[in-house]
Coordinates of C-alpha atoms and ligand atoms in Angstrom, one line a residue:
Chain A
M23 CA 47.7 -83.1 -134.2
I24 CA 45.8 -81.4 -131.3
Q25 CA 44.0 -78.9 -133.1
G26 CA 43.1 -82.1 -135.5
C27 CA 41.3 -83.5 -132.5
G28 CA 39.2 -81.5 -131.7
A29 CA 38.0 -80.4 -134.9
I30 CA 36.6 -83.7 -134.3
Y31 CA 35.4 -83.8 -131.2
H32 CA 34.0 -80.4 -131.2
R33 CA 32.3 -82.0 -134.7
E34 CA 30.5 -84.3 -132.1
V35 CA 30.1 -82.4 -129.6
L36 CA 27.8 -79.5 -131.5
I37 CA 26.0 -83.0 -132.4
L38 CA 25.5 -83.7 -128.9
Q39 CA 23.8 -80.8 -127.9
R40 CA 21.8 -80.0 -130.5
R41 CA 20.2 -83.9 -130.0
F42 CA 20.8 -83.5 -126.2
W43 CA 17.2 -84.0 -123.8
R44 CA 16.7 -86.6 -126.8
M45 CA 19.5 -88.2 -125.8
L46 CA 19.6 -88.0 -122.0
A47 CA 15.8 -89.8 -122.6
S48 CA 16.8 -92.8 -124.6
M49 CA 19.7 -92.9 -122.5
A50 CA 17.3 -93.5 -119.7
V51 CA 15.0 -95.7 -121.1
S52 CA 16.7 -99.3 -120.9
P53 CA 18.0 -98.6 -117.3
L54 CA 15.4 -97.4 -116.1
L55 CA 13.3 -100.4 -117.6
Y56 CA 16.1 -102.9 -116.0
L57 CA 15.8 -101.2 -112.9
L58 CA 11.8 -102.1 -112.8
A59 CA 11.7 -105.2 -113.7
F60 CA 14.6 -106.7 -111.7
G61 CA 14.8 -104.2 -109.1
Y62 CA 11.4 -104.6 -108.7
A63 CA 10.5 -108.4 -109.1
M64 CA 13.3 -108.3 -106.6
G65 CA 14.0 -105.7 -105.0
D66 CA 14.6 -105.1 -101.0
R67 CA 14.1 -109.4 -100.6
V68 CA 16.6 -111.1 -103.1
M69 CA 20.2 -110.3 -101.1
V70 CA 23.6 -110.8 -103.7
A71 CA 27.1 -110.6 -102.2
G72 CA 26.3 -109.0 -99.0
Y73 CA 23.3 -105.9 -100.6
T74 CA 19.5 -106.2 -101.9
Y75 CA 19.6 -106.9 -106.0
T76 CA 18.9 -103.0 -106.9
E77 CA 21.9 -101.9 -105.0
F78 CA 24.3 -105.3 -106.7
L79 CA 22.4 -103.8 -110.3
I80 CA 23.2 -99.9 -110.0
P81 CA 27.0 -100.9 -110.8
G82 CA 25.9 -103.5 -114.0
L83 CA 24.4 -101.1 -115.3
V84 CA 26.9 -98.6 -115.6
A85 CA 28.8 -101.4 -116.8
M86 CA 26.4 -102.2 -119.5
T87 CA 26.0 -98.5 -120.2
S88 CA 29.3 -96.9 -120.3
M89 CA 29.8 -100.0 -122.8
T90 CA 26.9 -99.0 -125.0
Q91 CA 27.2 -95.8 -125.5
A92 CA 30.8 -95.8 -125.7
Y93 CA 30.6 -98.8 -129.1
G94 CA 27.4 -96.3 -130.1
I95 CA 29.7 -93.9 -131.7
A96 CA 30.2 -97.6 -133.9
S97 CA 26.9 -97.1 -135.4
E98 CA 27.2 -93.0 -136.4
I99 CA 30.9 -93.2 -137.6
N100 CA 29.0 -95.8 -139.9
I101 CA 25.9 -93.6 -141.2
S102 CA 28.3 -90.1 -141.1
R103 CA 30.5 -92.9 -144.0
F104 CA 27.7 -94.2 -145.4
Y105 CA 24.6 -92.7 -145.6
W106 CA 25.7 -89.4 -145.4
H107 CA 29.9 -89.0 -146.5
I108 CA 30.9 -87.2 -143.9
F109 CA 33.4 -89.1 -143.8
E110 CA 35.5 -88.1 -146.1
E111 CA 35.2 -84.0 -145.3
F112 CA 38.2 -86.0 -142.7
Q113 CA 39.7 -87.9 -144.8
A114 CA 40.2 -84.8 -147.2
A115 CA 41.4 -83.0 -144.1
P116 CA 44.7 -82.8 -142.8
I117 CA 44.7 -84.0 -139.4
N118 CA 46.0 -88.0 -139.4
D119 CA 44.8 -91.0 -138.5
V120 CA 46.2 -90.9 -134.9
A121 CA 43.8 -87.4 -134.5
Y122 CA 40.7 -88.7 -135.9
V123 CA 40.4 -92.2 -134.2
L124 CA 41.6 -89.5 -130.8
G125 CA 38.4 -87.0 -131.6
E126 CA 35.8 -89.6 -131.9
V127 CA 37.2 -91.4 -128.9
L128 CA 36.8 -88.8 -126.7
A129 CA 33.2 -88.4 -128.0
G130 CA 32.6 -92.1 -126.8
I131 CA 33.6 -91.2 -123.8
T132 CA 31.7 -88.5 -123.4
R133 CA 28.2 -89.9 -124.5
S134 CA 28.8 -92.7 -122.0
F135 CA 29.9 -91.0 -119.1
I136 CA 27.3 -88.7 -120.0
S137 CA 25.0 -91.9 -119.5
V138 CA 26.6 -92.8 -116.3
I139 CA 25.3 -89.6 -114.7
V140 CA 21.5 -90.4 -115.8
I141 CA 22.1 -93.9 -113.7
L142 CA 23.3 -92.8 -110.3
G143 CA 20.3 -89.9 -110.7
L144 CA 18.0 -92.9 -111.8
G145 CA 19.5 -94.9 -108.7
F146 CA 19.4 -92.2 -106.6
I147 CA 15.3 -92.1 -107.7
F148 CA 16.0 -95.6 -106.5
G149 CA 16.9 -95.3 -103.3
V150 CA 20.3 -96.5 -103.9
S151 CA 23.3 -94.4 -103.2
L152 CA 27.3 -96.1 -103.2
G153 CA 30.7 -94.6 -103.3
Y154 CA 30.4 -92.8 -106.5
Y155 CA 32.7 -90.3 -105.5
S156 CA 35.2 -92.5 -105.4
I157 CA 38.3 -92.5 -108.0
W158 CA 38.4 -96.2 -108.2
F159 CA 35.2 -95.3 -108.9
W160 CA 35.7 -93.8 -111.9
L161 CA 38.7 -94.6 -113.4
P162 CA 37.5 -98.4 -114.3
V163 CA 34.3 -96.7 -116.5
L164 CA 36.5 -94.1 -118.9
L165 CA 39.1 -97.6 -118.9
N166 CA 35.9 -99.0 -120.1
S167 CA 34.1 -96.1 -122.5
F168 CA 37.8 -96.6 -123.6
V169 CA 38.1 -100.0 -124.3
F170 CA 35.0 -100.5 -126.7
S171 CA 35.1 -96.5 -128.0
S172 CA 38.3 -97.7 -129.7
L173 CA 37.0 -101.0 -130.4
A174 CA 33.7 -98.9 -132.3
V175 CA 36.2 -97.1 -134.4
G176 CA 38.2 -100.2 -135.9
I177 CA 34.7 -102.2 -136.6
A178 CA 33.5 -99.0 -137.4
M179 CA 36.5 -98.2 -140.8
L180 CA 36.2 -102.8 -141.1
V181 CA 32.5 -102.8 -142.0
K182 CA 31.4 -102.9 -145.4
S183 CA 27.9 -101.4 -144.8
H184 CA 24.9 -99.9 -142.7
S185 CA 23.7 -103.9 -142.1
D186 CA 27.4 -105.7 -141.2
Q187 CA 27.0 -103.2 -138.6
A188 CA 24.1 -104.2 -136.9
M189 CA 25.5 -107.8 -137.0
V190 CA 28.1 -107.1 -135.3
N191 CA 26.9 -105.8 -132.6
N192 CA 24.3 -108.4 -132.2
F193 CA 27.5 -110.8 -131.8
I194 CA 29.4 -109.4 -129.6
I195 CA 28.3 -105.7 -127.7
T196 CA 25.0 -107.8 -126.2
P197 CA 26.2 -111.0 -125.8
M198 CA 28.7 -109.2 -123.8
A199 CA 26.4 -106.6 -121.7
F200 CA 24.5 -109.8 -120.2
L201 CA 27.3 -111.4 -119.6
G202 CA 29.8 -109.7 -118.5
G203 CA 29.5 -109.5 -114.9
T204 CA 26.1 -106.7 -114.8
F205 CA 23.3 -108.5 -113.8
F206 CA 24.5 -111.0 -111.8
P207 CA 28.0 -112.5 -109.6
I208 CA 29.4 -114.9 -112.7
D209 CA 31.1 -116.2 -109.7
R210 CA 28.2 -118.5 -108.9
L211 CA 28.5 -119.5 -112.9
P212 CA 30.7 -122.9 -114.0
P213 CA 34.6 -122.6 -113.8
V214 CA 34.9 -123.3 -118.0
A215 CA 32.3 -120.2 -118.4
Q216 CA 33.9 -118.5 -115.8
K217 CA 37.5 -119.3 -117.4
I218 CA 36.2 -118.0 -120.4
L219 CA 34.4 -114.9 -119.0
F220 CA 37.2 -113.6 -117.6
F221 CA 38.3 -112.6 -120.7
L222 CA 35.7 -109.7 -121.6
P223 CA 36.7 -106.5 -120.7
L224 CA 33.5 -105.4 -119.4
T225 CA 33.9 -108.7 -116.6
H226 CA 36.8 -106.1 -115.7
A227 CA 35.3 -103.0 -116.2
S228 CA 31.9 -104.4 -113.7
K229 CA 34.3 -106.0 -111.0
A230 CA 36.0 -102.8 -110.2
I231 CA 33.0 -100.3 -110.7
R232 CA 31.3 -102.8 -108.0
G233 CA 34.3 -103.3 -105.7
A234 CA 34.7 -99.8 -105.6
A235 CA 30.8 -98.2 -105.2
F236 CA 30.5 -101.4 -102.8
E237 CA 33.7 -101.5 -101.1
H238 CA 35.4 -97.9 -102.1
H239 CA 38.1 -100.8 -102.6
A240 CA 40.3 -100.0 -105.9
N241 CA 40.9 -102.6 -109.0
L242 CA 44.2 -102.0 -109.5
Y243 CA 44.4 -105.1 -111.8
S244 CA 41.2 -104.5 -113.5
C245 CA 41.8 -102.2 -114.8
L246 CA 45.2 -102.3 -115.5
L247 CA 43.8 -105.6 -117.6
L248 CA 41.0 -101.7 -119.1
A249 CA 44.2 -99.9 -119.7
L250 CA 46.0 -102.4 -122.2
T251 CA 43.0 -103.9 -123.7
G252 CA 42.2 -100.4 -124.7
A253 CA 45.8 -99.3 -125.3
L254 CA 45.9 -101.8 -128.1
F255 CA 42.1 -101.4 -129.4
F256 CA 43.3 -98.1 -130.0
F257 CA 46.7 -98.6 -132.0
I258 CA 44.5 -101.0 -133.9
A259 CA 41.8 -98.5 -134.9
I260 CA 44.4 -95.8 -136.3
H261 CA 45.6 -98.7 -138.9
C262 CA 41.5 -99.8 -140.1
V263 CA 41.3 -95.9 -140.4
N264 CA 44.4 -96.0 -143.0
R265 CA 42.8 -98.9 -144.3
A266 CA 39.4 -97.1 -144.9
K267 CA 41.0 -95.5 -147.5
D268 CA 38.9 -97.1 -150.8
Chain B
M19 CA 49.8 -76.3 -159.6
I20 CA 48.8 -80.0 -160.2
R21 CA 51.4 -82.5 -161.8
I22 CA 50.0 -86.2 -162.5
E23 CA 52.7 -88.9 -163.7
N24 CA 51.5 -91.9 -164.9
L25 CA 48.0 -92.6 -162.7
S26 CA 46.9 -95.3 -162.9
K27 CA 44.2 -96.7 -160.2
R28 CA 42.9 -100.4 -159.7
Y29 CA 40.6 -101.4 -157.6
K30 CA 39.9 -105.6 -157.1
N31 CA 39.0 -106.6 -161.1
I32 CA 38.6 -102.3 -162.4
H33 CA 41.0 -101.0 -164.0
A34 CA 39.5 -97.8 -163.3
L35 CA 42.3 -95.0 -164.3
K36 CA 45.1 -96.5 -166.6
S37 CA 49.0 -94.7 -166.5
I38 CA 48.0 -91.0 -166.8
S39 CA 50.1 -87.7 -167.3
L40 CA 48.4 -84.4 -166.8
Q41 CA 49.6 -81.1 -165.8
V42 CA 47.2 -77.9 -165.0
A43 CA 49.2 -74.5 -164.3
Q44 CA 48.9 -71.7 -161.0
G45 CA 45.8 -70.1 -161.7
E46 CA 44.1 -72.0 -164.4
L47 CA 41.0 -72.7 -164.9
F48 CA 41.0 -76.9 -166.5
A49 CA 38.1 -78.6 -166.8
Y50 CA 37.9 -83.0 -166.6
L51 CA 35.6 -84.3 -169.5
G52 CA 34.4 -87.9 -169.7
P53 CA 30.9 -90.0 -168.9
N54 CA 29.8 -91.9 -166.8
G55 CA 32.5 -93.9 -165.4
A56 CA 35.8 -93.1 -167.0
G57 CA 37.8 -92.4 -164.1
K58 CA 37.1 -88.4 -163.3
T59 CA 36.2 -88.8 -159.4
T60 CA 38.3 -91.6 -158.6
T61 CA 40.8 -89.3 -160.3
I62 CA 39.9 -86.6 -158.0
R63 CA 39.5 -88.5 -154.7
I64 CA 42.5 -89.6 -155.0
L65 CA 44.6 -86.7 -155.7
T66 CA 42.2 -85.9 -152.3
G67 CA 44.0 -88.3 -150.6
L68 CA 40.3 -90.0 -149.6
T69 CA 41.9 -93.1 -152.1
N70 CA 45.0 -94.4 -152.4
L71 CA 46.7 -94.6 -156.1
T72 CA 47.8 -97.8 -157.1
S73 CA 51.0 -96.9 -158.8
G74 CA 52.0 -93.2 -160.1
K75 CA 52.4 -90.1 -158.7
A76 CA 50.8 -87.0 -158.1
F77 CA 51.9 -83.2 -156.9
L78 CA 50.4 -80.3 -155.7
N79 CA 52.0 -78.0 -155.8
G80 CA 55.7 -79.4 -155.6
F81 CA 53.9 -81.6 -152.4
D82 CA 54.0 -85.1 -152.9
I83 CA 50.3 -86.6 -152.0
E84 CA 51.6 -89.4 -150.9
K85 CA 55.2 -88.2 -149.3
Q86 CA 53.8 -85.2 -147.7
T87 CA 50.0 -86.5 -148.1
L88 CA 49.0 -83.1 -145.1
D89 CA 51.2 -80.6 -146.8
A90 CA 49.5 -81.9 -150.3
K91 CA 46.0 -80.7 -148.3
K92 CA 46.4 -78.5 -147.1
Q93 CA 47.0 -77.2 -151.1
C94 CA 43.5 -77.9 -151.8
G95 CA 39.8 -77.8 -151.3
L96 CA 37.4 -80.0 -152.4
V97 CA 33.7 -80.2 -153.7
P98 CA 32.4 -84.0 -153.5
Q99 CA 30.4 -84.8 -155.7
T100 CA 28.5 -86.0 -153.7
I101 CA 26.3 -83.4 -151.1
N102 CA 28.4 -84.4 -147.7
L103 CA 27.2 -81.1 -145.4
D104 CA 26.9 -82.6 -141.7
Q105 CA 22.4 -82.3 -142.0
E106 CA 22.1 -82.2 -138.5
L107 CA 24.3 -78.9 -137.9
T108 CA 23.5 -75.4 -139.2
V109 CA 25.6 -74.3 -142.6
Y110 CA 27.8 -71.3 -140.2
E111 CA 28.4 -75.2 -137.9
N112 CA 29.5 -76.8 -141.2
L113 CA 31.8 -74.1 -142.4
E114 CA 33.4 -73.8 -138.5
V115 CA 34.1 -77.0 -138.1
H116 CA 35.7 -77.4 -141.7
G117 CA 37.3 -73.8 -140.4
C118 CA 38.5 -76.1 -136.7
L119 CA 39.5 -79.5 -139.4
F120 CA 42.6 -77.0 -141.6
G121 CA 43.5 -75.3 -138.2
M122 CA 42.5 -72.6 -138.6
P123 CA 42.2 -69.4 -136.3
A124 CA 38.9 -68.6 -134.0
R125 CA 39.6 -64.8 -135.1
Q126 CA 39.8 -65.4 -138.7
R127 CA 37.2 -68.5 -138.8
A128 CA 34.7 -66.9 -138.0
E129 CA 34.9 -63.1 -140.4
K130 CA 36.3 -65.3 -142.9
I131 CA 33.1 -67.8 -142.7
L132 CA 30.6 -64.6 -142.9
E133 CA 31.9 -63.1 -146.1
L134 CA 32.0 -66.5 -147.8
L135 CA 28.1 -66.6 -146.8
D136 CA 27.7 -63.3 -148.5
Y137 CA 30.3 -63.7 -151.6
V138 CA 28.4 -67.0 -152.6
D139 CA 24.8 -64.8 -151.1
L140 CA 23.8 -67.4 -149.0
D141 CA 24.6 -64.6 -145.4
D142 CA 20.9 -64.9 -145.0
R143 CA 20.7 -69.0 -144.0
K144 CA 23.8 -69.2 -142.0
D145 CA 21.7 -71.1 -138.7
T146 CA 19.7 -72.7 -141.2
L147 CA 20.2 -76.5 -140.9
T148 CA 21.4 -77.9 -143.6
K149 CA 19.2 -80.3 -144.1
N150 CA 16.7 -77.7 -145.0
L151 CA 18.6 -75.8 -148.1
S152 CA 17.8 -76.9 -151.5
G153 CA 20.0 -77.8 -153.7
G154 CA 21.6 -75.5 -155.0
M155 CA 22.1 -74.0 -151.6
R156 CA 23.4 -77.4 -151.0
R157 CA 26.2 -76.6 -153.8
R158 CA 26.8 -72.9 -152.8
I159 CA 27.7 -74.0 -149.1
M160 CA 29.5 -76.8 -150.1
I161 CA 31.9 -74.4 -152.3
A162 CA 32.4 -72.0 -150.1
R163 CA 33.4 -74.9 -147.1
A164 CA 35.5 -75.8 -149.5
L165 CA 37.0 -71.9 -150.3
L166 CA 37.2 -71.7 -146.4
H167 CA 40.4 -72.2 -145.8
S168 CA 41.9 -70.1 -148.6
P169 CA 42.8 -73.5 -150.5
R170 CA 45.0 -73.1 -153.7
I171 CA 44.0 -74.9 -155.9
L172 CA 40.2 -75.7 -156.4
F173 CA 38.0 -79.6 -157.1
L174 CA 35.1 -79.3 -158.0
D175 CA 33.5 -82.5 -158.8
E176 CA 30.2 -82.4 -160.5
P177 CA 29.8 -79.0 -159.2
T178 CA 25.9 -77.9 -161.4
V179 CA 24.6 -81.4 -161.3
G180 CA 21.2 -82.1 -161.5
L181 CA 20.5 -78.3 -161.0
D182 CA 18.9 -76.2 -162.7
A183 CA 19.4 -73.3 -165.5
G184 CA 19.5 -70.5 -163.0
I185 CA 20.8 -72.0 -160.8
R186 CA 24.3 -73.7 -163.0
R187 CA 24.1 -70.2 -164.3
K188 CA 24.8 -69.0 -160.8
I189 CA 27.0 -71.6 -159.8
W190 CA 29.3 -71.0 -163.8
A191 CA 29.6 -66.9 -162.8
L192 CA 31.1 -68.2 -158.7
I193 CA 33.9 -70.5 -160.7
K194 CA 34.6 -67.9 -162.3
K195 CA 35.1 -65.0 -159.8
I196 CA 36.4 -68.1 -157.9
Q197 CA 39.3 -68.1 -160.5
Q198 CA 39.8 -64.6 -161.5
N199 CA 40.8 -64.5 -157.9
G200 CA 43.9 -66.2 -158.4
T201 CA 43.1 -70.5 -157.7
T202 CA 43.7 -73.2 -159.6
I203 CA 40.5 -75.4 -161.1
F204 CA 40.2 -79.2 -161.3
L205 CA 36.8 -79.2 -162.6
T206 CA 35.2 -81.8 -163.9
T207 CA 31.7 -82.6 -165.6
H208 CA 30.6 -84.4 -168.7
Y209 CA 28.0 -81.2 -169.7
I210 CA 30.3 -80.5 -172.7
E211 CA 28.8 -76.8 -172.9
E212 CA 30.3 -76.2 -168.7
A213 CA 33.4 -77.1 -169.6
E214 CA 33.3 -75.0 -173.2
F215 CA 31.8 -72.4 -171.3
L216 CA 34.3 -71.9 -168.1
A217 CA 37.4 -74.4 -169.0
A218 CA 40.3 -73.2 -170.9
R219 CA 42.2 -76.2 -171.4
V220 CA 40.5 -79.8 -171.2
A221 CA 41.0 -82.8 -171.0
F222 CA 39.1 -85.7 -171.9
L223 CA 39.3 -89.4 -170.4
D224 CA 36.9 -92.1 -171.8
E225 CA 37.5 -95.4 -169.8
G226 CA 40.4 -94.2 -168.0
N227 CA 42.3 -93.0 -170.6
I228 CA 43.6 -89.6 -171.1
V229 CA 42.4 -89.2 -174.9
A230 CA 43.1 -85.5 -175.3
T231 CA 44.6 -82.6 -173.7
D232 CA 44.3 -79.0 -175.4
T233 CA 42.5 -76.0 -175.4
P234 CA 38.2 -76.1 -176.8
E235 CA 39.3 -73.9 -179.4
N236 CA 42.1 -76.6 -180.6
L237 CA 40.3 -79.7 -179.9
K238 CA 37.4 -78.5 -181.9
A239 CA 39.3 -76.5 -184.7
R240 CA 40.8 -80.0 -185.2
L241 CA 37.6 -80.9 -186.9
G242 CA 36.3 -78.2 -188.9
E243 CA 34.6 -75.2 -188.2
W244 CA 31.1 -76.5 -189.6
A245 CA 29.2 -80.0 -188.5
I246 CA 25.9 -81.1 -190.3
D247 CA 23.7 -83.6 -188.8
R248 CA 21.0 -86.2 -190.9
V249 CA 18.9 -88.5 -189.4
S250 CA 18.0 -91.3 -191.0
E251 CA 16.4 -94.1 -190.2
D252 CA 18.0 -95.8 -187.6
D253 CA 21.4 -93.7 -186.7
M254 CA 22.6 -90.0 -187.1
K255 CA 25.6 -88.8 -189.6
T256 CA 27.4 -86.2 -188.9
Q257 CA 29.5 -84.2 -191.3
Y258 CA 32.4 -81.9 -190.4
F259 CA 33.6 -78.5 -193.3
K260 CA 36.5 -75.9 -192.5
T261 CA 33.8 -73.3 -193.8
M262 CA 30.2 -72.9 -194.4
E263 CA 30.4 -72.7 -197.7
E264 CA 32.1 -76.2 -198.2
A265 CA 29.1 -77.4 -196.4
K266 CA 26.4 -75.5 -198.4
D267 CA 27.4 -76.5 -201.2
L268 CA 27.8 -80.2 -200.8
S269 CA 24.2 -80.4 -199.0
R270 CA 22.4 -79.0 -201.6
H271 CA 22.3 -82.6 -202.7
Y272 CA 20.5 -83.9 -199.4
E273 CA 17.5 -84.7 -199.9
D274 CA 16.4 -86.3 -197.1
S275 CA 16.6 -83.3 -193.3
F276 CA 19.5 -81.7 -191.7
T277 CA 21.2 -79.5 -189.4
L278 CA 23.7 -77.1 -190.2
R279 CA 25.4 -76.0 -187.0
R280 CA 29.1 -74.9 -185.8
V281 CA 30.7 -77.6 -184.5
N282 CA 31.1 -77.6 -181.3
L283 CA 33.4 -79.9 -177.9
E284 CA 31.1 -82.3 -178.5
D285 CA 32.1 -83.4 -181.9
A286 CA 36.1 -83.4 -180.7
F287 CA 34.7 -86.1 -178.0
L288 CA 33.0 -88.7 -179.6
S289 CA 34.9 -88.2 -182.5
L290 CA 38.2 -88.8 -180.1
T291 CA 37.1 -91.7 -178.4
G292 CA 35.4 -93.2 -181.6
K293 CA 32.2 -93.4 -180.4
T294 CA 30.0 -92.2 -183.6
V295 CA 29.2 -93.0 -186.2
K296 CA 31.3 -91.7 -188.7
Ligands
ATP326 N1 35.4 -97.9 -154.3 C1 35.2 -98.3 -156.1 N2 35.3 -99.8 -155.4 C2 35.6 -100.4 -157.0 N3 35.0 -99.7 -158.1 C3 34.6 -98.4 -157.8 C4 35.4 -97.8 -156.8 N4 35.1 -96.7 -157.1 C5 35.4 -96.7 -158.7 N5 34.8 -98.0 -159.0 C6 35.1 -98.3 -160.5 O1 35.8 -96.5 -160.9 C7 35.6 -96.7 -162.8 C8 35.1 -95.7 -162.8 O2 34.6 -94.6 -162.3 P1 34.5 -92.8 -161.3 O3 33.4 -92.9 -160.5 O4 36.1 -92.8 -161.3 O5 33.6 -92.6 -162.9 P2 33.0 -91.3 -163.2 O6 34.1 -90.7 -164.6 O7 33.7 -90.5 -162.2 O8 32.1 -91.0 -163.3 P3 30.7 -90.5 -163.3 O9 30.3 -89.2 -164.3 O10 29.8 -91.0 -162.8 O11 30.0 -89.9 -162.2 C9 34.1 -96.8 -162.6 O12 34.0 -97.7 -163.5 C10 34.0 -97.1 -161.5 O13 32.4 -98.7 -160.9
MG327 MG1 32.2 -89.0 -160.6

């Protein structure tokens, strides 16, 4: 079990190493654009919840990017499954489905952490330094990555082609990235919208991450919700791997 | 040892395998022959755990592929029909990941990888990205990879498809060498001469049914030893004879052109599947 998971993770790390600088550069692009566009445009003049907009934006970008990067493994798995057929190499190996899912999820979490560090570095350049040393900042980052990499594995197993994958991303991930409390506080939205957004894991992740970054606030409730969602997606993913056999 | 009992496989509306039974002995080189779409890859995918079977049973060295899946998988190495190397990794890294997947300890892994790269004659390509290898090299790397964890059964799905004659011979020699080390080999091919050259026993698969299983010699002997092909305007007729004299006697009366040759495995296949005009 550990051995199988280690092998899957080892492969992903080898690939990460090969692409490291390219990957770092590409991870920096969209946060940099957001910081330039929103940060300079609204910058210090616009205050949200007692903070400058740039300060408000950075924890939101952390939540959003940890989601997109963790979820990004879906496309990777997809390409290796339908295009390179590497997934068959894993299927033929004597490892169980749990080991496979765990290895991929760990790879997703690794990518996510690297991207978060990139954002914090960019934020630093923009003169923003918040409460990053708290465990309550990193725990929701971890749980958020866990939720979305588990979701990614599940979906990568369910879709039948690469274009299906792109469609799922457009319908689920992109809307969530914008609405999950990343760019604006959701308590400014109408109550109905707030109720709906309450069900998005990203809403809880941004709330918990921002709370810790601003006030070293421990948001146990959001963390618990993320952990439960992650566990659910993880088990669904295991089931999906088993079903991907045909 | 491979044992297959009444194995069948149904994709949604395609009956790919229709209750096949088969046994391959330890150390045997067995060829599984059939035209495109006969179900060769499907059989291998089921045996190696890539696809679920619909009904029937199969055992690899006594391990039930459904109930003792992981043990069954440890018995076998697979060289799939489509190249599935990690293009972004080097030759060495590809093999290393495979060794990890099969739980080989680091030292043993490192030693065995170098030994096998030498064995397939690619030790100088250790640090090349696999995307920069030629087709024949990729095949040989896939064979090395499949052998890395010292499997007792090796599945080769069309190992020489798309390769030139020189590389094909090289791979044939490699396959023979592997068998001489005591590995059971299950090989699919639609090149009849490949089966004839390599295998001790062959099975003919046609539209999901096994139509015959025997040694190439016995299968050919069912028809005779000599064949005459006569080409007429719209088709080709083949007749079979026990002896060359018999064939010559008859051919004396032919007016159009014909070829006299030895019976080959293709004749046996065509006559068994009824796909010939007799
Ligand atoms: N995943 C699948 N879904 C549906 N049908 C499939 C699938 N895989 C194979 N088939 C069908 O099963 C039949 C047998 O296919 P298979 O790939 O086993 O043939 P093959 O003997 O390996 O052929 P080839 O020589 O072309 O490799 C074919 O009719 C094919 O269309
Ligand atoms: Mg095939």
